[in-house]
Amino acid sequence: MNLKNFRLELGDDAIALLVWDCPGRSMNVLNPEVISDLATAVERVIGDPAIKGCVITSGKDSFSGGADLTMLETLGHQLAARSRSEGREAAMAAFFEGTRQLSLLYRRIETCGKPFACAINGLCLGGGFELALACHYRVVADSDKARVGLPEIKVGLFPGGGGTQRVARLMPTPDALQMLFRGDQIRPGMAKAMNLVHELAPVADVVSQARAWIAGGGKAIAPWDEKNWRPPSGKVFSPGGMMIWPPANAIYRRETFDNYPAAKAVLTCVYEGLQLPMDSALKVESRQFAYILRTPEAAAMIRTLFGSMGEINKGLRRPKDQPASTLRRLGVIGAGFMGAGIGLSAARAGLSVVLIDRDQAAADKGKAHAEAILTKEVMKGRSTLPERDKLLALITPTPDYVALADCDLVIEAVFEDRAVKAEAIKKAQAAMRADAVLASNTSTLPISSLAENFARPADFLGLHFFSPVEKMPLVEIIMGTKSGPRALAIGLDFVKMIKKTPIVVNDARGFFANRCVGAYIREGHLMLGEGVPAAMIENVGRMAWMPVGPLALNDEVALDLAWKVLQATKADLGADAVDPVQEKLLETMVVKGGRLGRKNAKGFYDYPERGPKRLWPGLADLQPLKLDPDGIDVGELKQRLLVVQALEAARAVAEGIIADPREADVGSILGFGFAPFTGGVLSYIDNMGLTAFAALCDKLATKYGARFTCPDFVRDLARQGKRFYDQVGRQAA
Ligand code: NAD
């Protein structure tokens, strides 16, 4: 038997050990070759009378990260090609069979009559965990690194290898739905409590424990294949079921606003599946899976959040001729909110960090911020005191710029003030090594102008982090007009070290992300000015599947900041560059009302000391005109909020600020949470079709003004029948 991805070893106890170990990869993934190997190995176990049962484990630190989703993209492309050559019906039949291969193989394991046990030695997700669920017994390593889960929903899919059916048969229906909707990674103890695994064991013992279960006469039958088995929540059509399903539908709508077909398919699979015997239930799941795979939402999310993100993280934009950098020491100037977070992220990556501020007390405060975060992790059991202290020992707070002498990279994060930054840059330059790179974390000042304070502008660039640094996964790398390829390579290497995702953009007002976000917030302001009720604006933001409404977002980033940016724009570009309605609103809120946002507990919302925030009742008094909520077209409001952001992104492409649609899409979802179901700002336009998008812009421009004017660049692409993604030669989502 010639297996590339597995080793099959038969022990003296007649129990086979099937070790999954994809060659040349750090993580096991499911792809057509692995599935074929697994099927061969399983048939060998089933067909060999000398084999009593089988333990499946992994030869790597983790068990499996799940499926290589490009496999699913390929199936979609095959469907399109077959439809053309063999007709739609034959193509669909082949597609359906292709997409349920894994489900059938897992069911074969479950019903083969020999006991299979899974020894989960580490991370075990998606299709990898569905394999474990199909085994009759599961032992998981009781280690901090082990996690199980079905995260498919996060890329617009759902578990189509039997996951929805087995999870729904292992635990009460509400818990199963929650697990499938959320796609969380679950710790071992919780997995046991949820009945997802049978046993915890030290990582070194998972295989022996799984083996012992088979040797001890473990039964080769799943509970749901036993006679008289009852679902944990009882029958769907029962008084208990009636308590579950009406609220489940309501919760689905509340959580998704019907934007995620995969979540709806989960409901269908569980609802219909629980009324059927397992084989029929799996067929229902397969049908839904084949349908979901063909939805634009799944295609767009897979392309952006799996394909493009993988390409970016593997160094899409790294200049090929630059040698790998060996970063050991980072300097951070400004130990405030951002600087402290950047320092901690670097320490976590093993870099030693010099944290500089104006005096020792201010620098110490930055380190104390890191200590507070790490201590919280210890208290939650996610880390230990020695681990915390080891990380803290890497951070040296000091007011002395001389400490920058050994740094490979220095990031300035001082006040957003041109003069303060200029002084910090000059002081840093005097202390830095002649080959070290200097980056600015400015959010508004042009990088090219800051670089004028540095004698080596080729070694100067922007590294724009998002707040809070500890949580936000994106870094915008800003190339000034003179930033060089070596600085870019070092910036990219650093972002990779701290496990964040970079996008590379050219220098411009608001760079890329803030420019799009600014348009979202402005649209909220203008809606308020038109007389749309504030609550409706906020709800529509959520309905468009933005993380928060535009007014809440403005409160988080601070209203006075929005006011300052507006004033700076006016000073630089003239009065016509700002909208008078927005300016008046911000002036009333900030200058006259002292309402700065969450930071002073007064913004578009009030933030009482106890209890949740509430929209400020005074907002209604700021609206000279009040529209009748029943007469407002909610669908159009939703469109406006997404279209303004997509338009800014399209303009950024037209102006050469961002070149690659993959970066724009990934950046929009990771940086400001642009409606993930769309696949990102440019996928949103591509999937609507450029002609349709231009027509929508024309309609909105007529009604609401020039900010909706469609760029000629988009009209030209539309005329040529092209999309944004055609520029990078990627197949359509
Ligand atoms: P902050 O006020 O929390 O921190 C600034 C720190 O810089 C303070 O600790 C201050 O003492 C120190 N500082 C000032 N002058 C200094 C000098 N000459 N030498 C050494 N230290 C000095 O501000 P922040 O929110 O951390 O912002 C810092 C930078 O990051 C700004 O450029 C800001 O625009 C940018 N930024 C902020 C955010 C955000 O959401 N806060 C997001 C992205 C980028």
Coordinates of C-alpha atoms in Angstrom, one line a residue, residues 171-596:
M171 CA -25.6 17.7 22.6
P172 CA -28.8 19.5 23.2
T173 CA -30.0 21.3 20.0
P174 CA -29.5 24.9 21.3
D175 CA -25.9 24.1 22.2
A176 CA -25.3 22.4 18.9
L177 CA -26.7 25.4 16.9
Q178 CA -24.6 27.8 19.0
M179 CA -21.4 25.8 18.3
L180 CA -22.1 25.6 14.6
F181 CA -23.1 29.3 14.3
R182 CA -20.1 30.6 16.2
G183 CA -17.3 28.3 14.9
D184 CA -15.3 28.8 18.0
Q185 CA -12.1 26.8 18.9
I186 CA -13.0 24.8 22.0
R187 CA -10.6 23.9 24.8
P188 CA -10.3 20.2 25.8
G189 CA -12.1 20.5 29.1
M190 CA -15.0 22.3 27.5
A191 CA -15.1 19.8 24.7
K192 CA -15.5 17.0 27.2
A193 CA -18.2 18.9 29.0
M194 CA -20.0 19.4 25.7
N195 CA -19.8 15.6 25.0
L196 CA -17.7 16.3 21.9
V197 CA -14.9 14.0 23.2
H198 CA -14.9 11.0 25.5
E199 CA -11.7 11.4 27.4
L200 CA -8.8 13.8 28.2
A201 CA -5.3 12.5 28.5
P202 CA -1.7 13.9 28.7
V203 CA -0.5 14.5 25.2
A204 CA 2.0 11.6 25.4
D205 CA -0.8 9.2 26.3
V206 CA -3.6 10.0 23.8
V207 CA -2.6 7.1 21.5
S208 CA -2.3 4.5 24.3
Q209 CA -5.6 5.6 25.8
A210 CA -7.3 5.3 22.4
R211 CA -5.7 1.9 21.9
A212 CA -6.8 0.8 25.4
W213 CA -10.4 1.7 24.5
I214 CA -10.3 -0.6 21.5
A215 CA -8.4 -3.4 23.4
G216 CA -11.1 -3.1 26.1
G217 CA -13.8 -4.0 23.7
G218 CA -14.9 -0.6 22.5
K219 CA -18.1 -0.8 20.5
A220 CA -17.9 -0.1 16.8
I221 CA -21.3 1.6 16.6
A222 CA -22.2 5.3 16.9
P223 CA -24.9 6.0 19.5
W224 CA -27.3 7.2 16.8
D225 CA -27.1 4.0 14.9
E226 CA -28.2 2.0 18.0
K227 CA -31.8 1.0 18.3
N228 CA -34.0 3.2 20.4
W229 CA -31.5 6.1 20.3
R230 CA -33.2 9.4 21.1
P231 CA -31.8 12.9 20.2
P232 CA -30.6 14.8 23.3
S233 CA -33.3 17.4 23.0
G234 CA -36.0 14.9 22.1
K235 CA -37.9 14.9 18.8
V236 CA -38.2 18.0 16.7
F237 CA -42.0 17.7 16.7
S238 CA -42.5 17.6 20.4
P239 CA -43.4 20.1 23.1
G240 CA -39.6 20.4 23.8
G241 CA -38.9 20.9 20.1
M242 CA -41.5 23.6 19.9
M243 CA -39.6 25.5 22.7
I244 CA -36.4 25.3 20.6
W245 CA -37.2 25.9 16.9
P246 CA -39.2 29.2 16.9
P247 CA -36.6 31.0 19.0
A248 CA -33.8 29.4 17.0
N249 CA -35.1 31.0 13.8
A250 CA -35.5 34.3 15.5
I251 CA -31.9 34.1 16.9
Y252 CA -30.6 33.2 13.4
R253 CA -32.2 36.4 12.0
R254 CA -31.1 38.5 14.9
E255 CA -27.5 37.3 14.5
T256 CA -27.2 37.3 10.8
F257 CA -29.8 39.7 9.4
D258 CA -30.1 37.0 6.7
N259 CA -26.7 37.9 5.3
Y260 CA -25.2 34.4 5.7
P261 CA -26.8 31.6 3.7
A262 CA -24.5 29.1 5.4
A263 CA -26.0 29.9 8.8
K264 CA -29.5 29.4 7.4
A265 CA -28.3 26.1 5.9
V266 CA -27.1 25.0 9.4
L267 CA -30.6 25.5 10.7
T268 CA -32.1 23.5 7.8
C269 CA -29.6 20.7 8.2
V270 CA -30.2 20.3 11.9
Y271 CA -33.9 20.7 11.7
E272 CA -34.4 18.3 8.9
G273 CA -31.6 16.0 9.8
L274 CA -32.8 15.3 13.3
Q275 CA -36.0 13.9 11.9
L276 CA -34.2 11.4 9.7
P277 CA -32.1 8.3 10.0
M278 CA -28.3 9.2 9.8
D279 CA -27.8 8.2 6.2
S280 CA -30.7 10.3 4.9
A281 CA -29.7 13.1 7.3
L282 CA -26.2 13.2 5.8
K283 CA -27.7 13.4 2.4
V284 CA -29.7 16.5 3.4
E285 CA -26.4 18.0 4.7
S286 CA -24.6 17.2 1.5
R287 CA -27.4 18.8 -0.6
Q288 CA -27.2 21.9 1.5
F289 CA -23.4 21.9 1.3
A290 CA -23.4 21.6 -2.5
Y291 CA -25.8 24.6 -2.6
I292 CA -23.9 26.7 -0.1
L293 CA -20.6 26.1 -2.0
R294 CA -22.2 27.8 -5.0
T295 CA -23.4 30.9 -3.2
P296 CA -21.5 34.1 -4.0
E297 CA -21.1 34.7 -0.2
A298 CA -19.1 31.4 0.3
A299 CA -17.1 31.9 -2.8
A300 CA -16.2 35.5 -1.9
M301 CA -15.4 34.7 1.7
I302 CA -13.2 31.7 0.8
R303 CA -11.4 33.7 -1.8
T304 CA -10.6 36.6 0.6
L305 CA -10.4 35.0 4.0
F306 CA -8.7 31.8 3.0
G307 CA -7.0 32.3 -0.4
S308 CA -5.9 35.9 -0.4
M309 CA -5.1 36.0 3.3
G310 CA -2.9 33.0 2.9
E311 CA -1.1 34.6 -0.1
I312 CA -0.6 37.8 1.8
N313 CA 0.7 36.1 4.9
K314 CA 3.1 34.0 2.8
G315 CA 4.7 37.2 1.5
L316 CA 2.7 38.3 -1.6
R317 CA 4.2 41.8 -1.4
R318 CA 7.7 41.0 -0.1
P319 CA 10.4 42.2 -2.6
K320 CA 12.0 38.9 -3.8
D321 CA 15.5 40.3 -3.9
Q322 CA 15.7 41.3 -0.3
P323 CA 17.4 38.9 2.1
A324 CA 15.5 37.5 5.1
S325 CA 15.9 39.9 8.0
T326 CA 17.0 38.9 11.4
L327 CA 15.1 41.1 13.7
R328 CA 16.1 40.8 17.4
R329 CA 15.5 44.2 19.0
L330 CA 12.7 46.7 18.5
G331 CA 12.6 50.3 19.7
V332 CA 9.3 51.9 20.4
I333 CA 9.1 55.7 21.0
G334 CA 6.0 56.7 22.8
A335 CA 4.9 54.2 25.4
G336 CA 1.2 55.3 25.3
F337 CA -1.8 53.3 24.3
M338 CA -0.5 52.2 20.9
G339 CA 3.2 52.0 21.7
A340 CA 2.7 49.8 24.7
G341 CA 0.5 47.4 22.6
I342 CA 3.1 47.3 19.8
G343 CA 5.9 46.6 22.4
L344 CA 3.9 43.7 23.9
S345 CA 3.2 42.2 20.5
A346 CA 6.9 42.3 19.7
A347 CA 7.8 40.7 23.0
R348 CA 5.4 37.9 22.4
A349 CA 7.3 37.2 19.2
G350 CA 10.5 36.9 21.2
L351 CA 12.0 40.3 20.3
S352 CA 13.6 42.4 23.0
V353 CA 11.9 45.8 23.2
V354 CA 13.1 49.2 24.2
L355 CA 10.1 51.3 25.2
I356 CA 10.9 55.0 25.2
D357 CA 8.9 57.9 26.6
R358 CA 9.4 61.4 27.8
D359 CA 10.4 60.3 31.3
Q360 CA 10.9 57.1 33.2
A361 CA 7.4 57.2 34.8
A362 CA 5.7 57.5 31.4
A363 CA 7.9 54.7 30.0
D364 CA 7.1 52.5 33.0
K365 CA 3.4 53.1 32.4
G366 CA 3.8 51.5 29.0
K367 CA 5.3 48.4 30.5
A368 CA 2.7 48.3 33.2
H369 CA 0.1 48.2 30.4
A370 CA 1.7 45.0 29.1
E371 CA 2.0 43.6 32.6
A372 CA -1.7 44.2 33.3
I373 CA -2.7 42.3 30.1
L374 CA -0.4 39.4 30.8
T375 CA -1.5 39.1 34.4
K376 CA -5.1 38.9 33.2
E377 CA -4.1 36.0 31.0
V378 CA -2.4 34.3 34.0
M379 CA -5.6 34.8 36.1
K380 CA -7.7 33.2 33.3
G381 CA -5.3 30.2 33.2
R382 CA -4.1 31.0 29.7
S383 CA -0.5 31.6 30.8
T384 CA 1.7 31.1 33.9
L385 CA 3.6 33.6 36.1
P386 CA 7.0 32.4 34.8
E387 CA 5.8 32.9 31.2
R388 CA 4.5 36.4 32.0
D389 CA 7.8 37.3 33.7
K390 CA 9.8 36.0 30.8
L391 CA 7.9 38.2 28.4
L392 CA 8.1 41.2 30.7
A393 CA 11.9 40.8 31.0
L394 CA 12.1 41.4 27.3
I395 CA 10.7 44.9 27.7
T396 CA 13.0 47.7 28.9
P397 CA 11.3 51.0 29.6
T398 CA 13.6 54.1 29.6
P399 CA 13.5 57.8 28.7
D400 CA 17.0 57.5 27.1
Y401 CA 17.1 57.4 23.3
V402 CA 20.7 56.0 23.5
A403 CA 19.0 52.6 24.2
L404 CA 17.9 52.6 20.5
A405 CA 21.5 52.0 19.5
D406 CA 21.1 48.2 19.0
C407 CA 17.6 48.2 17.5
D408 CA 17.0 46.8 14.1
L409 CA 13.7 48.6 13.7
V410 CA 12.3 51.6 15.6
I411 CA 8.6 52.5 15.6
E412 CA 7.5 56.0 16.7
A413 CA 4.1 56.2 18.3
V414 CA 4.3 59.6 20.0
F415 CA 1.5 62.2 20.0
E416 CA -0.2 62.9 16.6
D417 CA 1.6 66.2 16.3
R418 CA 3.9 67.1 13.4
A419 CA 6.4 69.0 15.6
V420 CA 6.5 66.3 18.4
K421 CA 7.0 63.6 15.8
A422 CA 9.7 65.6 14.0
E423 CA 11.7 66.0 17.2
A424 CA 11.3 62.3 18.1
I425 CA 12.5 61.2 14.6
K426 CA 15.6 63.5 14.8
K427 CA 16.5 62.2 18.3
A428 CA 16.0 58.6 17.2
Q429 CA 18.1 59.1 14.1
A430 CA 21.0 60.4 16.2
A431 CA 20.9 57.2 18.3
M432 CA 20.0 54.5 15.7
R433 CA 22.4 52.2 13.9
A434 CA 23.1 53.4 10.3
D435 CA 21.2 50.4 8.8
A436 CA 18.2 50.4 11.2
V437 CA 14.8 51.2 9.8
L438 CA 12.5 53.8 11.3
A439 CA 8.7 53.5 11.0
S440 CA 5.9 55.9 12.1
N441 CA 2.5 54.7 13.4
T442 CA 0.9 58.0 12.4
S443 CA -2.8 57.7 11.5
T444 CA -3.1 60.9 9.6
L445 CA 0.2 62.6 8.7
P446 CA 1.7 61.9 5.3
I447 CA 4.7 59.5 5.6
S448 CA 6.6 61.3 2.9
S449 CA 6.5 64.6 4.8
L450 CA 7.6 62.9 8.1
A451 CA 10.4 61.2 6.2
E452 CA 11.9 64.7 5.5
N453 CA 13.0 64.7 9.2
F454 CA 15.1 61.6 8.6
A455 CA 18.4 61.6 6.7
R456 CA 17.8 58.2 5.2
P457 CA 14.2 58.5 3.7
A458 CA 14.6 55.1 1.9
D459 CA 14.7 53.5 5.4
F460 CA 11.6 55.3 6.6
L461 CA 8.0 54.0 6.2
G462 CA 4.7 53.9 7.9
L463 CA 3.5 50.9 10.0
H464 CA -0.1 51.8 10.8
F465 CA -1.5 49.6 13.6
F466 CA -5.1 49.5 14.6
S467 CA -6.4 49.8 18.1
P468 CA -6.4 47.8 20.3
V469 CA -3.1 46.5 19.0
E470 CA -3.4 43.3 21.0
K471 CA -6.6 42.3 19.2
M472 CA -6.5 43.9 15.7
P473 CA -5.0 41.6 13.1
L474 CA -4.1 44.2 10.4
V475 CA -1.1 46.4 9.9
E476 CA -1.1 48.9 7.0
I477 CA 2.4 49.4 5.6
I478 CA 2.6 52.9 4.1
M479 CA 5.2 53.5 1.4
G480 CA 6.3 57.1 1.3
T481 CA 7.5 58.4 -2.0
K482 CA 11.1 57.6 -1.0
S483 CA 10.6 54.4 1.1
G484 CA 12.8 51.7 -0.2
P485 CA 12.4 47.9 -0.8
R486 CA 14.7 47.1 2.1
A487 CA 12.5 49.0 4.6
L488 CA 9.5 47.3 3.1
A489 CA 11.0 43.9 3.5
I490 CA 11.9 44.6 7.1
G491 CA 8.5 46.0 7.8
L492 CA 6.8 42.9 6.3
D493 CA 9.1 40.6 8.2
F494 CA 8.3 42.3 11.5
V495 CA 4.5 42.1 10.8
K496 CA 4.9 38.4 10.0
M497 CA 6.9 37.9 13.3
I498 CA 4.1 39.4 15.4
K499 CA 1.6 37.2 13.5
K500 CA -0.4 40.0 12.0
T501 CA -1.5 40.5 8.3
P502 CA 0.0 43.3 6.3
I503 CA -1.3 45.3 3.4
V504 CA 1.0 47.6 1.5
V505 CA -0.4 51.0 0.5
N506 CA 0.9 54.2 -0.9
D507 CA 1.0 57.5 1.0
A508 CA -2.3 59.4 0.9
R509 CA -4.7 61.2 3.2
G510 CA -6.3 58.5 5.5
F511 CA -4.1 55.9 3.7
F512 CA -6.6 53.1 2.9
A513 CA -8.5 51.8 5.9
N514 CA -9.3 55.1 7.6
R515 CA -10.4 56.6 4.3
C516 CA -13.0 54.0 3.9
V517 CA -14.1 54.0 7.5
G518 CA -14.3 57.8 7.4
A519 CA -16.8 57.6 4.6
Y520 CA -18.9 55.1 6.7
I521 CA -18.9 57.4 9.7
R522 CA -19.7 60.5 7.5
E523 CA -22.6 58.7 5.9
G524 CA -24.0 58.1 9.4
H525 CA -23.6 61.8 10.2
L526 CA -25.3 62.8 7.0
M527 CA -28.2 60.4 7.6
L528 CA -28.7 62.0 10.9
G529 CA -28.7 65.4 9.2
E530 CA -31.4 64.2 6.8
G531 CA -33.7 63.3 9.7
V532 CA -33.2 59.5 9.8
P533 CA -33.8 58.4 13.5
A534 CA -30.4 57.6 15.1
A535 CA -31.5 54.2 16.2
M536 CA -32.4 53.3 12.7
I537 CA -29.0 54.4 11.4
E538 CA -27.3 52.2 14.0
N539 CA -29.5 49.2 13.3
V540 CA -29.0 49.6 9.6
G541 CA -25.2 49.5 10.2
R542 CA -25.6 46.2 11.9
M543 CA -28.0 44.9 9.3
A544 CA -25.3 45.7 6.7
W545 CA -23.2 43.5 8.9
M546 CA -20.7 46.1 10.0
P547 CA -19.3 45.4 13.5
V548 CA -21.0 48.5 14.9
G549 CA -23.2 51.3 13.6
P550 CA -21.5 54.5 12.3
L551 CA -22.3 56.6 15.3
A552 CA -21.1 54.0 17.8
L553 CA -17.9 53.7 15.8
N554 CA -17.4 57.4 15.8
D555 CA -17.8 57.3 19.6
E556 CA -15.1 54.7 19.9
V557 CA -12.5 56.5 17.8
A558 CA -13.4 59.9 19.4
L559 CA -15.5 62.7 18.0
D560 CA -12.9 65.3 18.6
L561 CA -10.5 63.3 16.4
A562 CA -13.1 63.3 13.6
W563 CA -13.4 67.1 14.1
K564 CA -9.7 67.6 14.0
V565 CA -9.3 65.5 10.8
L566 CA -12.1 67.5 9.2
Q567 CA -10.4 70.8 10.1
A568 CA -7.0 69.5 8.8
T569 CA -8.7 68.4 5.6
K570 CA -10.3 71.8 5.2
A571 CA -7.0 73.6 5.8
D572 CA -5.1 71.4 3.3
L573 CA -7.7 71.0 0.6
G574 CA -10.1 73.9 1.0
A575 CA -13.7 74.4 2.4
D576 CA -15.2 72.3 -0.5
A577 CA -13.4 69.2 0.7
V578 CA -15.7 68.8 3.8
D579 CA -19.4 68.4 4.0
P580 CA -21.0 71.4 5.8
V581 CA -23.7 69.2 7.3
Q582 CA -21.1 66.9 8.9
E583 CA -19.0 69.9 10.0
K584 CA -22.0 71.5 11.7
L585 CA -22.9 68.3 13.4
L586 CA -19.4 67.7 14.8
E587 CA -19.0 71.4 15.8
T588 CA -22.3 71.1 17.8
M589 CA -21.3 67.9 19.4
V590 CA -17.6 68.6 20.1
V591 CA -17.0 72.3 20.3
K592 CA -20.3 73.5 21.7
G593 CA -21.4 70.3 23.5
G594 CA -18.1 68.9 24.8
R595 CA -19.3 65.5 23.6
L596 CA -16.1 63.6 22.7

